[in-house]
Amino acid sequence: MFTGLIEHLGTVSSIKHDEGGCTLVIAKAGPILGDCNTGDSIAVNGACLTVTAFEKEKEDGWFTVWLANETLDRTDLGERKVGDQVNLERAMGAHVRFGGHFVQAHVDTTATILSREPDGDSLRITFQLPEPTPARPSLLPYIIPKGYIAIDGTSLTITGVDDARRTFSVMLITHTQEKITLPQKAIGAKVNIEVDMVGKYVYKSVQAALGGESGEGVKGLIERAVEDILAKKGIK
């Protein structure tokens, strides 16, 4: 479990691809490796990855992670290049304050940066989700104004949503702009998206309660209720 509060920016120092996936080495990561152990989870641009090796001193501290093909397909990490910076967050400790929102670091999809507009000292950024498919349904039911979303692992508040265009916007204050990689990304670049997990559970629970699992939906529930009332009154 993570909070979406980025702790540090690391730098990709090595990329090795093979048929099974990809190995990334993240350097300049020393500040988050003080309590690191092999097998620990670190969110890299919002994707929960397992540390397979690390060194606290060389290259200002580095660690290695393995990305399966599923991860490469689901995230933007397959597009990272040597020298790119990435957002880093260690798994949340039970003894720390919870300052963001519940982030699993299980990326749902990627979105594309559509626009970036200054708003005083802040920055307003708009993103577009891909068209839904049977394998990857729309995430728009879980994206609401003033709701939470994790973008490249950063917990942010949604400022606007346009369902028809499949777009949503966020606002970055100056402090946030200085702590994450998002302001460095160009228009047209991809970002990793994880919608609020609580919203997913609520949506599925309500859908099941309304008969969504059986496919009858609200209409079917009403029809059955009317049939029951008519049967009790002896009306066919």
CSV table of C-alpha atoms in Angstrom, one decimal:
chain,number,residue,atom,x,y,z
A,1,MET,CA,0.0,0.0,0.0
A,2,PHE,CA,1.2,3.5,-0.9
A,3,THR,CA,0.0,7.1,-0.2
A,4,GLY,CA,0.7,8.8,-3.5
A,5,LEU,CA,3.1,11.3,-1.8
A,6,ILE,CA,6.3,11.1,-3.9
A,7,GLU,CA,9.4,10.8,-1.7
A,8,HIS,CA,12.2,11.2,-4.3
A,9,LEU,CA,13.0,11.4,-8.0
A,10,GLY,CA,15.3,8.7,-9.2
A,11,THR,CA,17.1,8.4,-12.6
A,12,VAL,CA,17.0,5.5,-15.0
A,13,SER,CA,20.6,4.4,-15.5
A,14,SER,CA,20.2,1.1,-17.3
A,15,ILE,CA,17.5,-0.7,-19.3
A,16,LYS,CA,17.8,-4.4,-20.5
A,17,HIS,CA,15.0,-6.0,-22.5
A,18,ASP,CA,14.4,-9.6,-23.3
A,19,GLU,CA,11.4,-11.8,-24.3
A,20,GLY,CA,10.1,-12.0,-20.8
A,21,GLY,CA,10.2,-8.3,-19.9
A,22,CYS,CA,12.7,-5.7,-18.9
A,23,THR,CA,15.2,-5.0,-16.1
A,24,LEU,CA,15.5,-1.3,-15.0
A,25,VAL,CA,18.2,0.1,-12.8
A,26,ILE,CA,17.2,3.3,-11.0
A,27,ALA,CA,20.1,5.4,-9.8
A,28,LYS,CA,20.3,8.5,-7.6
A,29,ALA,CA,17.9,6.8,-5.2
A,30,GLY,CA,20.0,6.9,-2.1
A,31,PRO,CA,17.5,8.9,0.1
A,32,ILE,CA,14.9,6.1,0.0
A,33,LEU,CA,17.4,3.1,0.3
A,34,GLY,CA,18.4,3.6,4.0
A,35,ASP,CA,16.0,0.9,5.2
A,36,CYS,CA,15.8,-1.1,1.9
A,37,ASN,CA,15.9,-4.9,1.7
A,38,THR,CA,15.8,-7.2,-1.3
A,39,GLY,CA,12.2,-8.0,-1.9
A,40,ASP,CA,10.8,-4.7,-0.8
A,41,SER,CA,8.2,-2.9,-2.9
A,42,ILE,CA,8.9,0.5,-4.4
A,43,ALA,CA,6.4,2.4,-6.6
A,44,VAL,CA,8.2,3.6,-9.7
A,45,ASN,CA,6.0,6.1,-11.6
A,46,GLY,CA,3.1,4.6,-9.8
A,47,ALA,CA,3.8,0.9,-10.5
A,48,CYS,CA,4.5,-1.3,-7.6
A,49,LEU,CA,7.8,-3.1,-8.3
A,50,THR,CA,10.0,-5.5,-6.3
A,51,VAL,CA,13.6,-4.6,-5.5
A,52,THR,CA,15.8,-7.4,-6.8
A,53,ALA,CA,19.2,-5.8,-5.9
A,54,PHE,CA,20.4,-2.5,-4.5
A,55,GLU,CA,23.5,-0.6,-3.5
A,56,LYS,CA,23.3,2.4,-1.1
A,57,GLU,CA,26.4,4.2,-2.1
A,58,LYS,CA,27.4,3.8,-5.8
A,59,GLU,CA,25.7,6.1,-8.3
A,60,ASP,CA,24.2,7.9,-5.3
A,61,GLY,CA,22.4,4.7,-4.5
A,62,TRP,CA,20.7,2.4,-7.0
A,63,PHE,CA,18.2,-0.4,-7.1
A,64,THR,CA,17.1,-2.9,-9.7
A,65,VAL,CA,13.5,-3.9,-10.6
A,66,TRP,CA,12.0,-6.4,-13.0
A,67,LEU,CA,9.1,-5.5,-15.3
A,68,ALA,CA,7.0,-8.3,-16.7
A,69,ASN,CA,5.4,-7.8,-20.2
A,70,GLU,CA,2.0,-7.1,-18.5
A,71,THR,CA,3.6,-4.2,-16.7
A,72,LEU,CA,5.2,-2.9,-19.8
A,73,ASP,CA,1.9,-3.1,-21.7
A,74,ARG,CA,-0.1,-1.5,-18.9
A,75,THR,CA,2.2,1.4,-18.0
A,76,ASP,CA,4.5,4.0,-19.5
A,77,LEU,CA,7.7,2.3,-18.1
A,78,GLY,CA,8.5,0.6,-21.4
A,79,GLU,CA,8.9,4.1,-22.9
A,80,ARG,CA,11.4,5.3,-20.3
A,81,LYS,CA,14.9,6.0,-21.5
A,82,VAL,CA,18.3,6.1,-19.8
A,83,GLY,CA,18.5,9.5,-18.1
A,84,ASP,CA,14.7,9.9,-17.5
A,85,GLN,CA,13.6,10.8,-14.0
A,86,VAL,CA,11.0,8.7,-12.3
A,87,ASN,CA,8.8,9.2,-9.2
A,88,LEU,CA,9.7,7.0,-6.3
A,89,GLU,CA,7.7,6.0,-3.2
A,90,ARG,CA,8.4,3.3,-0.7
A,91,ALA,CA,5.6,1.1,0.6
A,92,MET,CA,3.8,2.9,3.5
A,93,GLY,CA,4.9,2.1,7.0
A,94,ALA,CA,2.2,1.4,9.6
A,95,HIS,CA,3.7,4.0,11.9
A,96,VAL,CA,3.5,7.0,9.5
A,97,ARG,CA,0.8,9.6,8.9
A,98,PHE,CA,-1.4,9.0,5.9
A,99,GLY,CA,-1.2,12.2,3.8
A,100,GLY,CA,-2.5,11.1,0.4
A,101,HIS,CA,-5.0,8.4,-0.4
A,102,PHE,CA,-5.1,4.6,-0.7
A,103,VAL,CA,-2.8,3.8,-3.6
A,104,GLN,CA,-2.2,0.2,-4.5
A,105,ALA,CA,0.3,1.1,-7.3
A,106,HIS,CA,-1.5,-1.3,-9.6
A,107,VAL,CA,-1.8,0.9,-12.7
A,108,ASP,CA,-5.1,0.7,-14.5
A,109,THR,CA,-4.1,2.2,-17.8
A,110,THR,CA,-2.3,5.1,-19.3
A,111,ALA,CA,-3.7,8.5,-20.3
A,112,THR,CA,-2.4,11.1,-22.7
A,113,ILE,CA,-1.5,14.7,-21.8
A,114,LEU,CA,-3.8,17.0,-23.9
A,115,SER,CA,-2.9,20.4,-22.6
A,116,ARG,CA,-1.0,22.3,-19.9
A,117,GLU,CA,-2.0,25.8,-18.9
A,118,PRO,CA,-0.5,28.1,-16.2
A,119,ASP,CA,-3.0,29.4,-13.6
A,120,GLY,CA,-1.1,31.9,-11.5
A,121,ASP,CA,1.7,29.9,-9.9
A,122,SER,CA,-0.2,26.7,-10.4
A,123,LEU,CA,-0.4,24.5,-13.5
A,124,ARG,CA,-3.6,23.0,-14.9
A,125,ILE,CA,-3.1,19.8,-16.9
A,126,THR,CA,-5.8,18.0,-18.9
A,127,PHE,CA,-5.6,14.3,-19.8
A,128,GLN,CA,-7.5,12.0,-22.2
A,129,LEU,CA,-8.2,8.4,-21.5
A,130,PRO,CA,-8.1,5.8,-24.3
A,131,GLU,CA,-11.3,4.5,-25.8
A,132,PRO,CA,-12.6,1.6,-23.7
A,133,THR,CA,-12.4,-2.0,-24.8
A,134,PRO,CA,-14.0,-5.2,-23.5
A,135,ALA,CA,-10.7,-6.1,-21.9
A,136,ARG,CA,-10.2,-2.6,-20.5
A,137,PRO,CA,-13.6,-1.0,-19.7
A,138,SER,CA,-14.0,2.8,-19.2
A,139,LEU,CA,-12.5,4.2,-16.0
A,140,LEU,CA,-14.8,7.3,-16.2
A,141,PRO,CA,-17.3,5.9,-13.6
A,142,TYR,CA,-14.5,6.2,-11.0
A,143,ILE,CA,-13.4,9.7,-12.0
A,144,ILE,CA,-15.3,12.5,-10.3
A,145,PRO,CA,-14.6,16.2,-9.6
A,146,LYS,CA,-12.8,16.6,-6.3
A,147,GLY,CA,-12.1,12.9,-6.2
A,148,TYR,CA,-8.7,11.3,-5.9
A,149,ILE,CA,-6.6,9.9,-8.7
A,150,ALA,CA,-3.0,8.7,-8.9
A,151,ILE,CA,-1.0,10.0,-11.9
A,152,ASP,CA,2.4,8.5,-12.2
A,153,GLY,CA,2.0,7.5,-8.6
A,154,THR,CA,1.2,11.0,-7.4
A,155,SER,CA,-2.0,11.5,-5.4
A,156,LEU,CA,-3.9,14.4,-7.0
A,157,THR,CA,-7.3,16.0,-6.8
A,158,ILE,CA,-9.5,16.0,-9.9
A,159,THR,CA,-10.7,19.5,-10.8
A,160,GLY,CA,-12.9,18.7,-13.8
A,161,VAL,CA,-14.3,15.8,-15.9
A,162,ASP,CA,-15.7,15.7,-19.4
A,163,ASP,CA,-17.2,12.2,-20.0
A,164,ALA,CA,-18.0,12.9,-23.6
A,165,ARG,CA,-14.4,13.7,-24.4
A,166,ARG,CA,-13.0,11.1,-22.0
A,167,THR,CA,-10.9,13.9,-20.3
A,168,PHE,CA,-10.2,15.0,-16.8
A,169,SER,CA,-8.0,17.8,-15.3
A,170,VAL,CA,-5.9,18.4,-12.3
A,171,MET,CA,-4.1,21.4,-10.8
A,172,LEU,CA,-0.5,21.3,-9.6
A,173,ILE,CA,0.7,23.9,-7.0
A,174,THR,CA,4.2,25.1,-7.1
A,175,HIS,CA,5.5,22.8,-4.4
A,176,THR,CA,4.1,19.7,-6.2
A,177,GLN,CA,5.6,20.8,-9.5
A,178,GLU,CA,9.0,20.8,-8.0
A,179,LYS,CA,8.7,17.3,-6.5
A,180,ILE,CA,7.4,15.1,-9.3
A,181,THR,CA,8.1,14.4,-13.0
A,182,LEU,CA,4.7,15.3,-14.5
A,183,PRO,CA,5.6,19.0,-15.3
A,184,GLN,CA,8.6,17.7,-17.3
A,185,LYS,CA,6.4,15.6,-19.6
A,186,ALA,CA,5.4,17.0,-23.0
A,187,ILE,CA,1.9,17.3,-24.5
A,188,GLY,CA,1.1,14.0,-26.1
A,189,ALA,CA,3.2,12.0,-23.5
A,190,LYS,CA,1.6,9.1,-21.6
A,191,VAL,CA,1.1,9.0,-17.8
A,192,ASN,CA,0.2,6.1,-15.6
A,193,ILE,CA,-3.3,6.2,-14.1
A,194,GLU,CA,-4.8,4.4,-11.1
A,195,VAL,CA,-8.3,5.4,-10.1
A,196,ASP,CA,-9.5,5.4,-6.5
A,197,MET,CA,-9.8,1.8,-5.3
A,198,VAL,CA,-12.6,2.7,-2.9
A,199,GLY,CA,-14.6,4.0,-5.8
A,200,LYS,CA,-14.1,0.6,-7.6
A,201,TYR,CA,-15.5,-1.3,-4.6
A,202,VAL,CA,-18.5,1.0,-4.2
A,203,TYR,CA,-19.3,0.9,-7.9
A,204,LYS,CA,-19.2,-2.9,-7.9
A,205,SER,CA,-21.2,-3.3,-4.7
A,206,VAL,CA,-24.0,-1.0,-6.0
A,207,GLN,CA,-24.0,-2.7,-9.4
A,208,ALA,CA,-24.4,-6.1,-7.7
A,209,ALA,CA,-27.1,-4.7,-5.3
A,210,LEU,CA,-29.1,-3.4,-8.3
A,211,GLY,CA,-28.9,-6.8,-10.1
A,212,GLY,CA,-25.9,-6.0,-12.3
A,213,GLU,CA,-24.4,-9.4,-11.7
A,214,SER,CA,-27.5,-11.1,-13.2
A,215,GLY,CA,-27.8,-8.6,-16.0
A,216,GLU,CA,-31.3,-7.5,-15.0
A,217,GLY,CA,-30.4,-4.0,-13.7
A,218,VAL,CA,-32.8,-1.5,-12.3
A,219,LYS,CA,-35.5,-2.3,-14.9
A,220,GLY,CA,-35.6,-5.9,-13.9
A,221,LEU,CA,-35.8,-5.1,-10.2
A,222,ILE,CA,-38.8,-2.8,-10.8
A,223,GLU,CA,-40.5,-5.4,-13.0
A,224,ARG,CA,-40.2,-8.1,-10.4
A,225,ALA,CA,-41.4,-5.7,-7.7
A,226,VAL,CA,-44.5,-4.8,-9.7
A,227,GLU,CA,-45.1,-8.5,-10.4
A,228,ASP,CA,-44.9,-9.3,-6.7
A,229,ILE,CA,-47.4,-6.6,-5.8
A,230,LEU,CA,-49.9,-7.7,-8.5
A,231,ALA,CA,-49.6,-11.3,-7.4
A,232,LYS,CA,-50.4,-10.4,-3.8
A,233,LYS,CA,-53.5,-8.6,-5.0
A,234,GLY,CA,-54.5,-11.5,-7.2
A,235,ILE,CA,-54.1,-9.5,-10.4
A,236,LYS,CA,-52.5,-11.2,-13.4
